[in-house]
């Protein structure tokens, strides 16, 4: 098969050579977009990462496409309906970074709770004054986990080591996990009222877009801290700016932001065929504001980025492609052919 791999580092290119000589492999550091898709009209398999746009226009530009093998757990960057309509299968990497992402969530929380970034910046300048750097203990605090899948449960496990009490909101409760880890499932609003720290681990997509917005911030405990290592769209960026600026939230640790691709390269706005809608422009301005707020720590979508996790991502993706070629597809989100429901993949 003809395989095209996007957003690929050099080491990923070398790893993908294991598919040869049985398959033709092309790797590029660039993203898959409607503009770049025509360069890959021979592709039968594409392997994007989350910065690529697998839209209906992209699918239409690739007449031989049979499989989208995303190198991620989430698949909100892929138009699943367009894939289903064309009979294009979609597979993902359902389990690569439970400890990886959970550990980064706590890295963000500790950075916020102990003012680590500001403190480090001061000392680099030779300023050892401690005014404004007083933090708070995690022990005895209540952690609210929104989305208690594999990663969410790993976060709860880590929280127990800090002496925290845990609550979870999830549409698919797992009583056995709750009993093992010692946490309670509660409705989302109840969690928001009681938690000192809210950590988001819900999947992206239309069902969770703006899951946390003005109404949710209004019921949060004053002084709460928000951590988001899930998807930027789960949080309404403008509402988050308002909650932080008003003092409702004490701080936020964010590894993801809405309009992330445009934040990475804002010049893309001027390359678009149609003007950016006002709603997206407001979200982009809000995301830029978050980057400058002193009580916010932002990292550039690196919660997954460890040597161990990346090895698992690429290894599983190559396994997925080889299994599909053998006629034994695995980790399917959308099966081959026009029929079939989207399989749920927990974060």
GROMACS .gro file of N, CA, C and O in nm, residues 102-224:
model
  492
  102UNK      N    1  -0.110   1.171   3.271
  102UNK     CA    2  -0.146   1.195   3.411
  102UNK      C    3  -0.033   1.266   3.485
  102UNK      O    4  -0.058   1.358   3.565
  103UNK      N    5   0.090   1.227   3.459
  103UNK     CA    6   0.203   1.292   3.525
  103UNK      C    7   0.214   1.438   3.482
  103UNK      O    8   0.245   1.527   3.563
  104UNK      N    9   0.185   1.465   3.355
  104UNK     CA   10   0.193   1.604   3.309
  104UNK      C   11   0.082   1.689   3.373
  104UNK      O   12   0.104   1.807   3.402
  105UNK      N   13  -0.034   1.629   3.394
  105UNK     CA   14  -0.141   1.701   3.462
  105UNK      C   15  -0.094   1.748   3.600
  105UNK      O   16  -0.120   1.863   3.641
  106UNK      N   17  -0.020   1.663   3.670
  106UNK     CA   18   0.031   1.702   3.801
  106UNK      C   19   0.148   1.798   3.790
  106UNK      O   20   0.169   1.883   3.878
  107UNK      N   21   0.226   1.789   3.681
  107UNK     CA   22   0.331   1.889   3.659
  107UNK      C   23   0.269   2.028   3.646
  107UNK      O   24   0.318   2.126   3.704
  108UNK      N   25   0.159   2.037   3.572
  108UNK     CA   26   0.090   2.165   3.558
  108UNK      C   27   0.031   2.211   3.690
  108UNK      O   28   0.041   2.329   3.726
  109UNK      N   29  -0.030   2.118   3.764
  109UNK     CA   30  -0.091   2.154   3.892
  109UNK      C   31   0.015   2.205   3.990
  109UNK      O   32  -0.006   2.308   4.057
  110UNK      N   33   0.126   2.138   3.999
  110UNK     CA   34   0.231   2.183   4.090
  110UNK      C   35   0.291   2.316   4.045
  110UNK      O   36   0.326   2.401   4.127
  111UNK      N   37   0.303   2.335   3.913
  111UNK     CA   38   0.354   2.462   3.863
  111UNK      C   39   0.263   2.577   3.902
  111UNK      O   40   0.310   2.687   3.937
  112UNK      N   41   0.130   2.553   3.899
  112UNK     CA   42   0.034   2.656   3.937
  112UNK      C   43   0.031   2.674   4.088
  112UNK      O   44   0.038   2.787   4.139
  113UNK      N   45   0.024   2.563   4.161
  113UNK     CA   46   0.005   2.572   4.306
  113UNK      C   47   0.127   2.630   4.378
  113UNK      O   48   0.115   2.690   4.484
  114UNK      N   49   0.246   2.614   4.319
  114UNK     CA   50   0.368   2.664   4.383
  114UNK      C   51   0.435   2.776   4.302
  114UNK      O   52   0.550   2.809   4.330
  115UNK      N   53   0.366   2.832   4.203
  115UNK     CA   54   0.418   2.945   4.126
  115UNK      C   55   0.557   2.916   4.070
  115UNK      O   56   0.648   3.001   4.073
  116UNK      N   57   0.575   2.796   4.018
  116UNK     CA   58   0.708   2.750   3.978
  116UNK      C   59   0.765   2.835   3.865
  116UNK      O   60   0.884   2.871   3.866
  117UNK      N   61   0.683   2.866   3.765
  117UNK     CA   62   0.735   2.939   3.649
  117UNK      C   63   0.782   3.079   3.689
  117UNK      O   64   0.893   3.122   3.655
  118UNK      N   65   0.698   3.150   3.764
  118UNK     CA   66   0.736   3.285   3.805
  118UNK      C   67   0.856   3.283   3.898
  118UNK      O   68   0.947   3.367   3.887
  119UNK      N   69   0.860   3.185   3.990
  119UNK     CA   70   0.973   3.176   4.082
  119UNK      C   71   1.103   3.150   4.007
  119UNK      O   72   1.208   3.210   4.037
  120UNK      N   73   1.100   3.061   3.909
  120UNK     CA   74   1.220   3.031   3.832
  120UNK      C   75   1.264   3.151   3.750
  120UNK      O   76   1.385   3.181   3.741
  121UNK      N   77   1.167   3.222   3.692
  121UNK     CA   78   1.202   3.342   3.615
  121UNK      C   79   1.269   3.447   3.703
  121UNK      O   80   1.366   3.512   3.664
  122UNK      N   81   1.216   3.464   3.825
  122UNK     CA   82   1.276   3.564   3.916
  122UNK      C   83   1.421   3.528   3.949
  122UNK      O   84   1.511   3.613   3.944
  123UNK      N   85   1.444   3.405   3.987
  123UNK     CA   86   1.579   3.369   4.031
  123UNK      C   87   1.679   3.376   3.916
  123UNK      O   88   1.797   3.404   3.938
  124UNK      N   89   1.633   3.349   3.793
  124UNK     CA   90   1.723   3.367   3.679
  124UNK      C   91   1.770   3.511   3.666
  124UNK      O   92   1.879   3.538   3.615
  125UNK      N   93   1.684   3.603   3.710
  125UNK     CA   94   1.721   3.744   3.706
  125UNK      C   95   1.796   3.789   3.831
  125UNK      O   96   1.825   3.907   3.849
  126UNK      N   97   1.824   3.693   3.921
  126UNK     CA   98   1.892   3.728   4.045
  126UNK      C   99   1.801   3.785   4.151
  126UNK      O  100   1.848   3.841   4.250
  127UNK      N  101   1.670   3.768   4.133
  127UNK     CA  102   1.572   3.822   4.228
  127UNK      C  103   1.524   3.708   4.318
  127UNK      O  104   1.456   3.615   4.271
  128UNK      N  105   1.562   3.713   4.446
  128UNK     CA  106   1.525   3.607   4.539
  128UNK      C  107   1.414   3.649   4.635
  128UNK      O  108   1.392   3.585   4.737
  129UNK      N  109   1.341   3.756   4.604
  129UNK     CA  110   1.228   3.795   4.686
  129UNK      C  111   1.114   3.693   4.669
  129UNK      O  112   1.092   3.640   4.560
  130UNK      N  113   1.042   3.665   4.777
  130UNK     CA  114   0.938   3.562   4.774
  130UNK      C  115   0.797   3.619   4.777
  130UNK      O  116   0.700   3.544   4.779
  131UNK      N  117   0.784   3.751   4.776
  131UNK     CA  118   0.651   3.810   4.779
  131UNK      C  119   0.569   3.764   4.658
  131UNK      O  120   0.616   3.765   4.545
  132UNK      N  121   0.444   3.723   4.686
  132UNK     CA  122   0.355   3.679   4.579
  132UNK      C  123   0.374   3.537   4.534
  132UNK      O  124   0.306   3.491   4.441
  133UNK      N  125   0.465   3.463   4.599
  133UNK     CA  126   0.493   3.326   4.557
  133UNK      C  127   0.437   3.221   4.653
  133UNK      O  128   0.465   3.102   4.638
  134UNK      N  129   0.359   3.265   4.751
  134UNK     CA  130   0.306   3.168   4.848
  134UNK      C  131   0.208   3.074   4.779
  134UNK      O  132   0.114   3.115   4.711
  135UNK      N  133   0.229   2.945   4.796
  135UNK     CA  134   0.145   2.844   4.732
  135UNK      C  135   0.046   2.781   4.828
  135UNK      O  136   0.013   2.838   4.932
  136UNK      N  137   0.000   2.663   4.792
  136UNK     CA  138  -0.092   2.589   4.880
  136UNK      C  139  -0.061   2.440   4.869
  136UNK      O  140  -0.012   2.392   4.766
  137UNK      N  141  -0.088   2.369   4.979
  137UNK     CA  142  -0.066   2.224   4.982
  137UNK      C  143  -0.174   2.152   4.901
  137UNK      O  144  -0.290   2.193   4.898
  138UNK      N  145  -0.136   2.040   4.840
  138UNK     CA  146  -0.234   1.953   4.776
  138UNK      C  147  -0.297   1.858   4.876
  138UNK      O  148  -0.413   1.818   4.861
  139UNK      N  149  -0.222   1.820   4.979
  139UNK     CA  150  -0.275   1.727   5.079
  139UNK      C  151  -0.401   1.785   5.144
  139UNK      O  152  -0.405   1.903   5.183
  140UNK      N  153  -0.503   1.703   5.151
  140UNK     CA  154  -0.628   1.745   5.211
  140UNK      C  155  -0.724   1.814   5.116
  140UNK      O  156  -0.839   1.841   5.151
  141UNK      N  157  -0.678   1.844   4.994
  141UNK     CA  158  -0.764   1.908   4.895
  141UNK      C  159  -0.848   1.804   4.821
  141UNK      O  160  -0.815   1.685   4.821
  142UNK      N  161  -0.953   1.852   4.757
  142UNK     CA  162  -1.040   1.764   4.679
  142UNK      C  163  -1.013   1.783   4.531
  142UNK      O  164  -1.017   1.895   4.479
  143UNK      N  165  -0.983   1.673   4.464
  143UNK     CA  166  -0.959   1.672   4.320
  143UNK      C  167  -1.085   1.624   4.249
  143UNK      O  168  -1.138   1.518   4.283
  144UNK      N  169  -1.132   1.698   4.151
  144UNK     CA  170  -1.244   1.655   4.068
  144UNK      C  171  -1.195   1.619   3.930
  144UNK      O  172  -1.136   1.702   3.860
  145UNK      N  173  -1.218   1.494   3.890
  145UNK     CA  174  -1.173   1.445   3.759
  145UNK      C  175  -1.293   1.434   3.667
  145UNK      O  176  -1.387   1.359   3.697
  146UNK      N  177  -1.290   1.507   3.559
  146UNK     CA  178  -1.398   1.504   3.460
  146UNK      C  179  -1.355   1.413   3.346
  146UNK      O  180  -1.270   1.450   3.265
  147UNK      N  181  -1.411   1.293   3.345
  147UNK     CA  182  -1.369   1.191   3.249
  147UNK      C  183  -1.277   1.092   3.316
  147UNK      O  184  -1.156   1.110   3.318
  148UNK      N  185  -1.336   0.987   3.375
  148UNK     CA  186  -1.257   0.891   3.452
  148UNK      C  187  -1.229   0.765   3.372
  148UNK      O  188  -1.258   0.653   3.413
  149UNK      N  189  -1.173   0.786   3.253
  149UNK     CA  190  -1.122   0.674   3.175
  149UNK      C  191  -0.986   0.633   3.226
  149UNK      O  192  -0.951   0.656   3.341
  150UNK      N  193  -0.904   0.575   3.138
  150UNK     CA  194  -0.774   0.526   3.181
  150UNK      C  195  -0.687   0.636   3.238
  150UNK      O  196  -0.626   0.621   3.344
  151UNK      N  197  -0.680   0.750   3.167
  151UNK     CA  198  -0.595   0.859   3.215
  151UNK      C  199  -0.652   0.921   3.341
  151UNK      O  200  -0.580   0.949   3.437
  152UNK      N  201  -0.783   0.945   3.341
  152UNK     CA  202  -0.847   1.004   3.459
  152UNK      C  203  -0.825   0.919   3.583
  152UNK      O  204  -0.798   0.972   3.691
  153UNK      N  205  -0.837   0.788   3.568
  153UNK     CA  206  -0.815   0.700   3.685
  153UNK      C  207  -0.668   0.702   3.728
  153UNK      O  208  -0.638   0.692   3.847
  154UNK      N  209  -0.576   0.716   3.632
  154UNK     CA  210  -0.435   0.727   3.670
  154UNK      C  211  -0.409   0.856   3.748
  154UNK      O  212  -0.332   0.859   3.843
  155UNK      N  213  -0.476   0.965   3.709
  155UNK     CA  214  -0.465   1.090   3.782
  155UNK      C  215  -0.514   1.071   3.926
  155UNK      O  216  -0.452   1.120   4.021
  156UNK      N  217  -0.625   1.000   3.942
  156UNK     CA  218  -0.677   0.974   4.077
  156UNK      C  219  -0.577   0.892   4.158
  156UNK      O  220  -0.555   0.918   4.277
  157UNK      N  221  -0.514   0.796   4.094
  157UNK     CA  222  -0.416   0.713   4.165
  157UNK      C  223  -0.300   0.800   4.216
  157UNK      O  224  -0.253   0.784   4.329
  158UNK      N  225  -0.253   0.892   4.130
  158UNK     CA  226  -0.145   0.981   4.172
  158UNK      C  227  -0.192   1.073   4.284
  158UNK      O  228  -0.120   1.100   4.381
  159UNK      N  229  -0.316   1.122   4.272
  159UNK     CA  230  -0.370   1.213   4.373
  159UNK      C  231  -0.372   1.150   4.512
  159UNK      O  232  -0.350   1.218   4.613
  160UNK      N  233  -0.397   1.020   4.518
  160UNK     CA  234  -0.396   0.951   4.648
  160UNK      C  235  -0.259   0.961   4.713
  160UNK      O  236  -0.248   0.973   4.836
  161UNK      N  237  -0.153   0.958   4.631
  161UNK     CA  238  -0.019   0.971   4.685
  161UNK      C  239   0.008   1.108   4.745
  161UNK      O  240   0.093   1.122   4.832
  162UNK      N  241  -0.067   1.208   4.699
  162UNK     CA  242  -0.054   1.344   4.754
  162UNK      C  243  -0.148   1.366   4.873
  162UNK      O  244  -0.150   1.476   4.929
  163UNK      N  245  -0.225   1.265   4.908
  163UNK     CA  246  -0.318   1.280   5.019
  163UNK      C  247  -0.444   1.356   4.983
  163UNK      O  248  -0.508   1.417   5.070
  164UNK      N  249  -0.482   1.353   4.857
  164UNK     CA  250  -0.602   1.423   4.812
  164UNK      C  251  -0.723   1.332   4.813
  164UNK      O  252  -0.711   1.209   4.799
  165UNK      N  253  -0.841   1.389   4.827
  165UNK     CA  254  -0.968   1.319   4.810
  165UNK      C  255  -1.012   1.337   4.665
  165UNK      O  256  -0.995   1.445   4.608
  166UNK      N  257  -1.069   1.233   4.605
  166UNK     CA  258  -1.102   1.240   4.463
  166UNK      C  259  -1.252   1.218   4.438
  166UNK      O  260  -1.316   1.133   4.501
  167UNK      N  261  -1.304   1.297   4.345
  167UNK     CA  262  -1.438   1.281   4.291
  167UNK      C  263  -1.426   1.265   4.140
  167UNK      O  264  -1.330   1.313   4.080
  168UNK      N  265  -1.523   1.199   4.077
  168UNK     CA  266  -1.521   1.182   3.932
  168UNK      C  267  -1.660   1.203   3.875
  168UNK      O  268  -1.760   1.163   3.936
  169UNK      N  269  -1.665   1.264   3.757
  169UNK     CA  270  -1.787   1.276   3.679
  169UNK      C  271  -1.763   1.206   3.546
  169UNK      O  272  -1.667   1.239   3.476
  170UNK      N  273  -1.847   1.110   3.514
  170UNK     CA  274  -1.827   1.032   3.392
  170UNK      C  275  -1.960   0.968   3.353
  170UNK      O  276  -2.030   0.916   3.441
  171UNK      N  277  -1.995   0.970   3.225
  171UNK     CA  278  -2.122   0.908   3.184
  171UNK      C  279  -2.122   0.756   3.191
  171UNK      O  280  -2.227   0.694   3.178
  172UNK      N  281  -2.006   0.697   3.214
  172UNK     CA  282  -1.996   0.551   3.220
  172UNK      C  283  -1.922   0.511   3.348
  172UNK      O  284  -1.804   0.477   3.345
  173UNK      N  285  -1.990   0.515   3.462
  173UNK     CA  286  -1.924   0.484   3.590
  173UNK      C  287  -1.870   0.341   3.593
  173UNK      O  288  -1.926   0.250   3.532
  174UNK      N  289  -1.760   0.324   3.664
  174UNK     CA  290  -1.699   0.194   3.685
  174UNK      C  291  -1.689   0.171   3.836
  174UNK      O  292  -1.592   0.212   3.899
  175UNK      N  293  -1.791   0.106   3.895
  175UNK     CA  294  -1.792   0.089   4.041
  175UNK      C  295  -1.669   0.015   4.093
  175UNK      O  296  -1.621   0.045   4.202
  176UNK      N  297  -1.620  -0.080   4.015
  176UNK     CA  298  -1.502  -0.157   4.060
  176UNK      C  299  -1.380  -0.065   4.072
  176UNK      O  300  -1.303  -0.074   4.169
  177UNK      N  301  -1.362   0.024   3.974
  177UNK     CA  302  -1.250   0.118   3.980
  177UNK      C  303  -1.265   0.213   4.097
  177UNK      O  304  -1.168   0.245   4.166
  178UNK      N  305  -1.389   0.259   4.121
  178UNK     CA  306  -1.414   0.350   4.233
  178UNK      C  307  -1.381   0.285   4.366
  178UNK      O  308  -1.322   0.347   4.455
  179UNK      N  309  -1.417   0.157   4.379
  179UNK     CA  310  -1.389   0.084   4.502
  179UNK      C  311  -1.238   0.063   4.519
  179UNK      O  312  -1.184   0.077   4.629
  180UNK      N  313  -1.171   0.030   4.410
  180UNK     CA  314  -1.027   0.004   4.418
  180UNK      C  315  -0.949   0.130   4.453
  180UNK      O  316  -0.856   0.126   4.536
  181UNK      N  317  -0.985   0.243   4.391
  181UNK     CA  318  -0.907   0.365   4.406
  181UNK      C  319  -0.963   0.457   4.514
  181UNK      O  320  -0.900   0.558   4.548
  182UNK      N  321  -1.082   0.426   4.564
  182UNK     CA  322  -1.136   0.504   4.674
  182UNK      C  323  -1.187   0.642   4.635
  182UNK      O  324  -1.158   0.741   4.702
  183UNK      N  325  -1.262   0.650   4.524
  183UNK     CA  326  -1.322   0.778   4.484
  183UNK      C  327  -1.471   0.760   4.463
  183UNK      O  328  -1.520   0.647   4.453
  184UNK      N  329  -1.543   0.871   4.456
  184UNK     CA  330  -1.688   0.869   4.437
  184UNK      C  331  -1.724   0.931   4.303
  184UNK      O  332  -1.666   1.032   4.262
  185UNK      N  333  -1.823   0.870   4.236
  185UNK     CA  334  -1.882   0.932   4.117
  185UNK      C  335  -1.992   1.027   4.162
  185UNK      O  336  -2.076   0.993   4.246
  186UNK      N  337  -1.993   1.146   4.104
  186UNK     CA  338  -2.094   1.247   4.136
  186UNK      C  339  -2.132   1.318   4.007
  186UNK      O  340  -2.057   1.316   3.908
  187UNK      N  341  -2.250   1.384   4.004
  187UNK     CA  342  -2.284   1.466   3.886
  187UNK      C  343  -2.183   1.578   3.867
  187UNK      O  344  -2.118   1.624   3.962
  188UNK      N  345  -2.171   1.625   3.743
  188UNK     CA  346  -2.070   1.727   3.711
  188UNK      C  347  -2.085   1.851   3.797
  188UNK      O  348  -1.986   1.902   3.852
  189UNK      N  349  -2.207   1.903   3.811
  189UNK     CA  350  -2.224   2.026   3.891
  189UNK      C  351  -2.183   2.005   4.036
  189UNK      O  352  -2.124   2.096   4.098
  190UNK      N  353  -2.211   1.889   4.090
  190UNK     CA  354  -2.171   1.859   4.228
  190UNK      C  355  -2.020   1.857   4.239
  190UNK      O  356  -1.960   1.911   4.334
  191UNK      N  357  -1.955   1.795   4.141
  191UNK     CA  358  -1.808   1.792   4.140
  191UNK      C  359  -1.751   1.932   4.136
  191UNK      O  360  -1.658   1.965   4.211
  192UNK      N  361  -1.807   2.017   4.050
  192UNK     CA  362  -1.754   2.152   4.036
  192UNK      C  363  -1.771   2.233   4.164
  192UNK      O  364  -1.687   2.316   4.198
  193UNK      N  365  -1.879   2.210   4.236
  193UNK     CA  366  -1.903   2.283   4.361
  193UNK      C  367  -1.806   2.241   4.471
  193UNK      O  368  -1.770   2.321   4.557
  194UNK      N  369  -1.763   2.115   4.470
  194UNK     CA  370  -1.687   2.060   4.581
  194UNK      C  371  -1.536   2.057   4.558
  194UNK      O  372  -1.458   2.052   4.654
  195UNK      N  373  -1.492   2.059   4.434
  195UNK     CA  374  -1.350   2.037   4.404
  195UNK      C  375  -1.266   2.162   4.423
  195UNK      O  376  -1.307   2.272   4.387
  196UNK      N  377  -1.147   2.142   4.478
  196UNK     CA  378  -1.047   2.249   4.484
  196UNK      C  379  -0.966   2.255   4.356
  196UNK      O  380  -0.914   2.360   4.319
  197UNK      N  381  -0.954   2.140   4.292
  197UNK     CA  382  -0.884   2.129   4.164
  197UNK      C  383  -0.973   2.048   4.071
  197UNK      O  384  -1.021   1.940   4.108
  198UNK      N  385  -0.993   2.097   3.949
  198UNK     CA  386  -1.069   2.024   3.848
  198UNK      C  387  -0.974   1.989   3.735
  198UNK      O  388  -0.910   2.077   3.676
  199UNK      N  389  -0.961   1.859   3.706
  199UNK     CA  390  -0.871   1.811   3.601
  199UNK      C  391  -0.955   1.747   3.491
  199UNK      O  392  -1.034   1.655   3.517
  200UNK      N  393  -0.937   1.793   3.368
  200UNK     CA  394  -1.021   1.751   3.256
  200UNK      C  395  -0.955   1.639   3.177
  200UNK      O  396  -0.840   1.652   3.133
  201UNK      N  397  -1.031   1.532   3.155
  201UNK     CA  398  -0.982   1.417   3.078
  201UNK      C  399  -1.093   1.361   2.990
  201UNK      O  400  -1.097   1.241   2.962
  202UNK      N  401  -1.183   1.448   2.947
  202UNK     CA  402  -1.292   1.409   2.858
  202UNK      C  403  -1.243   1.413   2.713
  202UNK      O  404  -1.156   1.493   2.678
  203UNK      N  405  -1.298   1.328   2.626
  203UNK     CA  406  -1.259   1.331   2.485
  203UNK      C  407  -1.311   1.457   2.417
  203UNK      O  408  -1.407   1.520   2.463
  204UNK      N  409  -1.246   1.494   2.307
  204UNK     CA  410  -1.293   1.608   2.230
  204UNK      C  411  -1.408   1.569   2.140
  204UNK      O  412  -1.446   1.453   2.130
  205UNK      N  413  -1.466   1.669   2.072
  205UNK     CA  414  -1.575   1.644   1.980
  205UNK      C  415  -1.697   1.728   2.012
  205UNK      O  416  -1.701   1.798   2.114
  206UNK      N  417  -1.799   1.721   1.929
  206UNK     CA  418  -1.919   1.803   1.947
  206UNK      C  419  -1.987   1.783   2.082
  206UNK      O  420  -2.040   1.878   2.139
  207UNK      N  421  -1.987   1.660   2.133
  207UNK     CA  422  -2.059   1.633   2.258
  207UNK      C  423  -1.994   1.700   2.379
  207UNK      O  424  -2.062   1.727   2.479
  208UNK      N  425  -1.866   1.728   2.372
  208UNK     CA  426  -1.797   1.788   2.486
  208UNK      C  427  -1.749   1.930   2.459
  208UNK      O  428  -1.683   1.988   2.545
  209UNK      N  429  -1.781   1.985   2.343
  209UNK     CA  430  -1.738   2.123   2.314
  209UNK      C  431  -1.803   2.218   2.415
  209UNK      O  432  -1.921   2.212   2.441
  210UNK      N  433  -1.721   2.306   2.473
  210UNK     CA  434  -1.767   2.403   2.573
  210UNK      C  435  -1.835   2.334   2.692
  210UNK      O  436  -1.926   2.389   2.753
  211UNK      N  437  -1.789   2.214   2.725
  211UNK     CA  438  -1.841   2.145   2.842
  211UNK      C  439  -1.822   2.230   2.967
  211UNK      O  440  -1.906   2.231   3.057
  212UNK      N  441  -1.711   2.302   2.973
  212UNK     CA  442  -1.683   2.394   3.083
  212UNK      C  443  -1.690   2.536   3.028
  212UNK      O  444  -1.605   2.579   2.950
  213UNK      N  445  -1.795   2.608   3.067
  213UNK     CA  446  -1.816   2.744   3.019
  213UNK      C  447  -1.864   2.831   3.135
  213UNK      O  448  -1.845   2.795   3.252
  214UNK      N  449  -1.927   2.944   3.104
  214UNK     CA  450  -1.964   3.039   3.209
  214UNK      C  451  -2.049   2.975   3.319
  214UNK      O  452  -2.025   3.000   3.438
  215UNK      N  453  -2.148   2.895   3.280
  215UNK     CA  454  -2.237   2.835   3.379
  215UNK      C  455  -2.161   2.743   3.474
  215UNK      O  456  -2.190   2.738   3.595
  216UNK      N  457  -2.064   2.669   3.421
  216UNK     CA  458  -1.987   2.578   3.504
  216UNK      C  459  -1.889   2.655   3.594
  216UNK      O  460  -1.872   2.622   3.711
  217UNK      N  461  -1.825   2.759   3.539
  217UNK     CA  462  -1.735   2.839   3.623
  217UNK      C  463  -1.811   2.906   3.737
  217UNK      O  464  -1.758   2.924   3.846
  218UNK      N  465  -1.937   2.940   3.711
  218UNK     CA  466  -2.017   3.010   3.813
  218UNK      C  467  -2.043   2.924   3.935
  218UNK      O  468  -2.061   2.977   4.046
  219UNK      N  469  -2.046   2.791   3.918
  219UNK     CA  470  -2.073   2.704   4.032
  219UNK      C  471  -1.946   2.649   4.095
  219UNK      O  472  -1.951   2.584   4.200
  220UNK      N  473  -1.831   2.673   4.035
  220UNK     CA  474  -1.706   2.623   4.092
  220UNK      C  475  -1.676   2.691   4.225
  220UNK      O  476  -1.710   2.808   4.247
  221UNK      N  477  -1.608   2.618   4.309
  221UNK     CA  478  -1.563   2.674   4.437
  221UNK      C  479  -1.469   2.792   4.411
  221UNK      O  480  -1.374   2.778   4.332
  222UNK      N  481  -1.492   2.907   4.473
  222UNK     CA  482  -1.399   3.020   4.454
  222UNK      C  483  -1.256   2.979   4.489
  222UNK      O  484  -1.231   2.911   4.589
  223UNK      N  485  -1.163   3.017   4.403
  223UNK     CA  486  -1.023   2.981   4.426
  223UNK      C  487  -0.984   2.847   4.368
  223UNK      O  488  -0.871   2.800   4.388
  224UNK      N  489  -1.074   2.785   4.292
  224UNK     CA  490  -1.045   2.656   4.230
  224UNK      C  491  -0.936   2.671   4.124
  224UNK      O  492  -0.913   2.780   4.070
   0.00000   0.00000   0.00000
